[in-house]
mmCIF file of C-alpha atoms and ligand atoms in Angstrom:
data_model
loop_
_atom_site.group_PDB
_atom_site.id
_atom_site.type_symbol
_atom_site.label_atom_id
_atom_site.label_comp_id
_atom_site.label_asym_id
_atom_site.label_seq_id
_atom_site.Cartn_x
_atom_site.Cartn_y
_atom_site.Cartn_z
ATOM 1 C CA MET A 13 2.251 7.618 2.117
ATOM 2 C CA LEU A 14 -1.432 6.741 2.151
ATOM 3 C CA ILE A 15 -3.688 4.467 0.128
ATOM 4 C CA GLU A 16 -6.831 6.174 -1.167
ATOM 5 C CA ARG A 17 -9.745 5.272 -3.379
ATOM 6 C CA VAL A 18 -9.582 7.406 -6.537
ATOM 7 C CA ILE A 19 -11.402 7.799 -9.860
ATOM 8 C CA ALA A 20 -10.265 6.249 -13.138
ATOM 9 C CA GLU A 21 -8.878 9.513 -14.450
ATOM 10 C CA ASP A 22 -6.426 9.665 -11.545
ATOM 11 C CA CYS A 23 -4.892 6.419 -12.825
ATOM 12 C CA TYR A 24 -4.357 7.538 -16.407
ATOM 13 C CA ALA A 25 -0.952 9.220 -16.055
ATOM 14 C CA LEU A 26 0.787 6.210 -14.508
ATOM 15 C CA ARG A 27 -1.050 3.715 -16.697
ATOM 16 C CA GLU A 28 0.179 5.529 -19.759
ATOM 17 C CA SER A 29 3.738 6.251 -18.634
ATOM 18 C CA ILE A 30 4.517 2.937 -16.897
ATOM 19 C CA LEU A 31 2.348 0.375 -18.678
ATOM 20 C CA ARG A 32 1.651 1.708 -22.181
ATOM 21 C CA PRO A 33 4.173 4.437 -23.041
ATOM 22 C CA GLY A 34 3.589 5.967 -26.441
ATOM 23 C CA GLN A 35 0.328 4.090 -26.959
ATOM 24 C CA PRO A 36 -3.086 5.580 -27.733
ATOM 25 C CA LYS A 37 -5.582 6.331 -24.985
ATOM 26 C CA GLU A 38 -7.795 3.338 -25.835
ATOM 27 C CA ASN A 39 -4.897 1.088 -24.783
ATOM 28 C CA TRP A 40 -4.772 2.458 -21.239
ATOM 29 C CA THR A 41 -8.459 3.102 -20.535
ATOM 30 C CA PHE A 42 -10.813 0.229 -19.752
ATOM 31 C CA GLU A 43 -14.463 -0.320 -20.629
ATOM 32 C CA ALA A 44 -15.508 -0.726 -16.983
ATOM 33 C CA ASP A 45 -13.384 2.181 -15.692
ATOM 34 C CA ASP A 46 -16.454 4.228 -14.773
ATOM 35 C CA ASP A 47 -18.646 1.316 -13.692
ATOM 36 C CA PRO A 48 -19.881 2.150 -10.169
ATOM 37 C CA ARG A 49 -18.676 -1.276 -8.955
ATOM 38 C CA THR A 50 -15.110 -0.689 -10.121
ATOM 39 C CA ILE A 51 -12.490 0.073 -7.461
ATOM 40 C CA HIS A 52 -9.437 2.218 -8.264
ATOM 41 C CA LEU A 53 -6.800 2.539 -5.541
ATOM 42 C CA ALA A 54 -3.791 4.815 -5.437
ATOM 43 C CA MET A 55 -0.811 5.149 -3.115
ATOM 44 C CA LYS A 56 -0.340 8.869 -2.566
ATOM 45 C CA ASP A 57 2.680 10.785 -1.335
ATOM 46 C CA GLY A 58 0.912 14.027 -0.440
ATOM 47 C CA GLU A 59 -0.937 14.917 -3.640
ATOM 48 C CA ASP A 60 1.423 12.859 -5.792
ATOM 49 C CA ILE A 61 0.067 9.504 -7.003
ATOM 50 C CA VAL A 62 2.972 7.045 -6.914
ATOM 51 C CA ALA A 63 1.193 3.730 -7.531
ATOM 52 C CA ILE A 64 -2.162 2.533 -8.860
ATOM 53 C CA VAL A 65 -4.293 -0.540 -9.338
ATOM 54 C CA SER A 66 -7.879 -1.174 -10.482
ATOM 55 C CA LEU A 67 -10.418 -3.926 -9.908
ATOM 56 C CA LEU A 68 -13.100 -4.285 -12.579
ATOM 57 C CA PRO A 69 -16.308 -6.348 -12.517
ATOM 58 C CA GLU A 70 -15.310 -8.661 -15.404
ATOM 59 C CA VAL A 71 -16.110 -12.345 -14.978
ATOM 60 C CA LYS A 72 -13.803 -15.149 -16.162
ATOM 61 C CA GLU A 73 -14.142 -18.837 -15.367
ATOM 62 C CA GLY A 74 -15.859 -18.272 -12.038
ATOM 63 C CA CYS A 75 -13.683 -15.328 -10.962
ATOM 64 C CA SER A 76 -15.821 -12.199 -10.544
ATOM 65 C CA TRP A 77 -13.188 -9.468 -10.577
ATOM 66 C CA ARG A 78 -10.396 -8.536 -12.964
ATOM 67 C CA LEU A 79 -7.309 -6.852 -11.576
ATOM 68 C CA ARG A 80 -5.782 -4.407 -14.073
ATOM 69 C CA GLY A 81 -3.501 -1.416 -14.404
ATOM 70 C CA MET A 82 -1.077 -2.297 -11.574
ATOM 71 C CA ALA A 83 1.847 0.131 -11.692
ATOM 72 C CA VAL A 84 4.363 1.746 -9.346
ATOM 73 C CA LYS A 85 6.477 4.777 -10.294
ATOM 74 C CA GLU A 86 9.784 3.536 -11.610
ATOM 75 C CA GLN A 87 12.014 5.100 -8.967
ATOM 76 C CA LEU A 88 9.867 3.611 -6.152
ATOM 77 C CA GLN A 89 9.592 0.044 -7.421
ATOM 78 C CA GLY A 90 10.947 -2.752 -5.236
ATOM 79 C CA GLN A 91 10.123 -1.037 -1.938
ATOM 80 C CA GLY A 92 6.948 -2.927 -1.041
ATOM 81 C CA ILE A 93 4.519 -0.315 -2.364
ATOM 82 C CA GLY A 94 2.963 -2.537 -5.032
ATOM 83 C CA GLN A 95 2.403 -5.283 -2.499
ATOM 84 C CA GLN A 96 0.754 -2.933 0.020
ATOM 85 C CA LEU A 97 -1.635 -1.705 -2.642
ATOM 86 C CA LEU A 98 -2.445 -5.214 -3.858
ATOM 87 C CA VAL A 99 -3.046 -6.575 -0.342
ATOM 88 C CA THR A 100 -5.388 -3.651 0.413
ATOM 89 C CA LEU A 101 -7.335 -4.179 -2.799
ATOM 90 C CA VAL A 102 -7.644 -7.948 -2.335
ATOM 91 C CA ALA A 103 -9.057 -7.380 1.162
ATOM 92 C CA MET A 104 -11.831 -5.177 -0.254
ATOM 93 C CA VAL A 105 -13.703 -7.976 -2.064
ATOM 94 C CA LYS A 106 -14.850 -11.431 -1.050
ATOM 95 C CA ASP A 107 -14.796 -13.124 -4.448
ATOM 96 C CA ASP A 108 -12.082 -14.663 -6.614
ATOM 97 C CA LEU A 109 -9.931 -12.400 -8.806
ATOM 98 C CA TRP A 110 -8.143 -12.904 -12.110
ATOM 99 C CA CYS A 111 -5.629 -10.943 -14.145
ATOM 100 C CA THR A 112 -3.382 -11.158 -17.180
ATOM 101 C CA ALA A 113 0.092 -10.843 -15.706
ATOM 102 C CA ARG A 114 3.193 -9.951 -17.644
ATOM 103 C CA LYS A 115 5.350 -13.053 -17.572
ATOM 104 C CA ASP A 116 8.384 -11.140 -16.322
ATOM 105 C CA VAL A 117 6.561 -9.913 -13.187
ATOM 106 C CA HIS A 118 4.324 -12.886 -12.508
ATOM 107 C CA ASP A 119 6.410 -13.793 -9.420
ATOM 108 C CA PHE A 120 5.022 -10.624 -7.824
ATOM 109 C CA TYR A 121 1.524 -12.106 -8.113
ATOM 110 C CA LEU A 122 2.659 -15.606 -7.036
ATOM 111 C CA LYS A 123 4.023 -14.017 -3.863
ATOM 112 C CA ASN A 124 0.601 -12.521 -3.255
ATOM 113 C CA GLY A 125 -1.521 -15.655 -3.420
ATOM 114 C CA PHE A 126 -2.193 -15.810 -7.168
ATOM 115 C CA GLU A 127 -1.765 -18.972 -9.240
ATOM 116 C CA VAL A 128 -1.322 -19.520 -12.958
ATOM 117 C CA PHE A 129 -4.258 -20.925 -14.933
ATOM 118 C CA GLY A 130 -4.381 -21.458 -18.662
ATOM 119 C CA ASP A 131 -1.744 -21.053 -21.328
ATOM 120 C CA GLU A 132 0.738 -18.262 -21.878
ATOM 121 C CA PHE A 133 -0.042 -15.779 -24.634
ATOM 122 C CA VAL A 134 1.401 -12.683 -26.257
ATOM 123 C CA MET A 135 -0.314 -9.296 -25.849
ATOM 124 C CA ASN A 136 1.194 -5.936 -26.869
ATOM 125 C CA ASN A 137 4.324 -7.870 -27.897
ATOM 126 C CA LEU A 138 4.825 -9.072 -24.317
ATOM 127 C CA GLU A 139 4.434 -12.600 -22.949
ATOM 128 C CA HIS A 140 1.536 -12.839 -20.516
ATOM 129 C CA VAL A 141 0.048 -15.490 -18.311
ATOM 130 C CA LEU A 142 -3.480 -15.794 -16.918
ATOM 131 C CA MET A 143 -3.532 -15.755 -13.120
ATOM 132 C CA ARG A 144 -6.211 -15.986 -10.470
ATOM 133 C CA ARG A 145 -6.509 -15.583 -6.739
ATOM 134 C CA VAL A 146 -9.001 -18.018 -5.306
ATOM 135 C CA ARG A 147 -10.461 -17.631 -1.830
ATOM 136 C CA SER A 148 -9.816 -20.715 0.234
HETATM 137 C C1 COA B 201 5.244 -5.152 -10.753
HETATM 138 C C2 COA B 201 5.082 -4.004 -9.763
HETATM 139 C C3 COA B 201 3.627 -3.557 -9.687
HETATM 140 C C4 COA B 201 5.489 -4.541 -8.348
HETATM 141 O O1 COA B 201 5.399 -3.491 -7.407
HETATM 142 P P1 COA B 201 6.664 -3.167 -6.482
HETATM 143 O O2 COA B 201 6.297 -2.126 -5.518
HETATM 144 O O3 COA B 201 7.837 -2.882 -7.379
HETATM 145 O O4 COA B 201 6.904 -4.589 -5.787
HETATM 146 P P2 COA B 201 7.104 -4.878 -4.220
HETATM 147 O O5 COA B 201 8.324 -4.143 -3.775
HETATM 148 O O6 COA B 201 5.841 -4.625 -3.491
HETATM 149 O O7 COA B 201 7.418 -6.440 -4.274
HETATM 150 C C5 COA B 201 6.702 -7.420 -3.549
HETATM 151 C C6 COA B 201 7.345 -8.760 -3.816
HETATM 152 O O8 COA B 201 7.233 -9.089 -5.212
HETATM 153 C C7 COA B 201 8.525 -9.254 -5.800
HETATM 154 N N1 COA B 201 8.572 -8.608 -7.118
HETATM 155 C C8 COA B 201 8.244 -7.326 -7.403
HETATM 156 N N2 COA B 201 8.445 -7.067 -8.706
HETATM 157 C C9 COA B 201 8.915 -8.212 -9.240
HETATM 158 C C10 COA B 201 9.343 -8.567 -10.538
HETATM 159 N N3 COA B 201 9.318 -7.706 -11.553
HETATM 160 N N4 COA B 201 9.760 -9.838 -10.745
HETATM 161 C C11 COA B 201 9.798 -10.731 -9.727
HETATM 162 N N5 COA B 201 9.440 -10.448 -8.450
HETATM 163 C C12 COA B 201 9.002 -9.199 -8.218
HETATM 164 C C13 COA B 201 9.489 -8.546 -4.861
HETATM 165 O O9 COA B 201 10.786 -9.100 -4.952
HETATM 166 C C14 COA B 201 8.852 -8.769 -3.513
HETATM 167 O O10 COA B 201 9.176 -10.044 -3.030
HETATM 168 P P3 COA B 201 9.827 -10.248 -1.561
HETATM 169 O O11 COA B 201 8.747 -9.797 -0.610
HETATM 170 O O12 COA B 201 10.100 -11.700 -1.510
HETATM 171 O O13 COA B 201 11.015 -9.370 -1.532
HETATM 172 C C15 COA B 201 5.993 -2.791 -10.100
HETATM 173 O O14 COA B 201 7.350 -3.182 -10.063
HETATM 174 C C16 COA B 201 5.697 -2.175 -11.463
HETATM 175 O O15 COA B 201 4.904 -1.244 -11.564
HETATM 176 N N6 COA B 201 6.354 -2.665 -12.521
HETATM 177 C C17 COA B 201 6.184 -2.099 -13.884
HETATM 178 C C18 COA B 201 4.757 -2.253 -14.384
HETATM 179 C C19 COA B 201 4.275 -3.690 -14.374
HETATM 180 O O16 COA B 201 4.969 -4.596 -14.833
HETATM 181 N N7 COA B 201 3.055 -3.866 -13.839
HETATM 182 C C20 COA B 201 2.423 -5.173 -13.764
HETATM 183 C C21 COA B 201 1.833 -5.548 -15.069
HETATM 184 S S1 COA B 201 1.082 -7.164 -15.016
#
């Protein structure tokens, strides 16, 4: 398997099926998807995209980049693929990152250098927590 930079459209299928099943397109496409600064990464098994993540130039409380759309195909979860993709993405920028993490997976981000900041909130009927990864 190889990590490759891709375009937003390449991320749509997994975003929809893993993160927002049954939801309209506006729920799994992002305003900055086609911004030239945005980075979309995919883990590919041949031509098959098995995991995705995006980094968007959205500023929040001093963090310059928003991590969004992190998803691994269901049958391949728990094998280190998500972490490989996240580590590669984090290494591509120098500034601090933030994301809204689903509460039930926020340990995944804690294990990868993120910390919680701010209160928990509910989005799409799921508990979320704001997280950031600050460069030391
Ligand atoms: C969350 C997700 C991206 C993690 O990717 P993954 O490939 O399954 O995770 P990895 O195998 O790389 O795990 C890396 C570490 O994080 C931990 N981890 C992964 N998923 C976790 C979860 N749901 N809860 C707690 N810890 C988790 C692993 O145990 C592992 O820790 P270890 O190194 O101590 O064993 C993936 O499971 C996924 O797509 N889930 C469904 C969609 C989703 O929730 N996306 C995130 C929205 S904020």
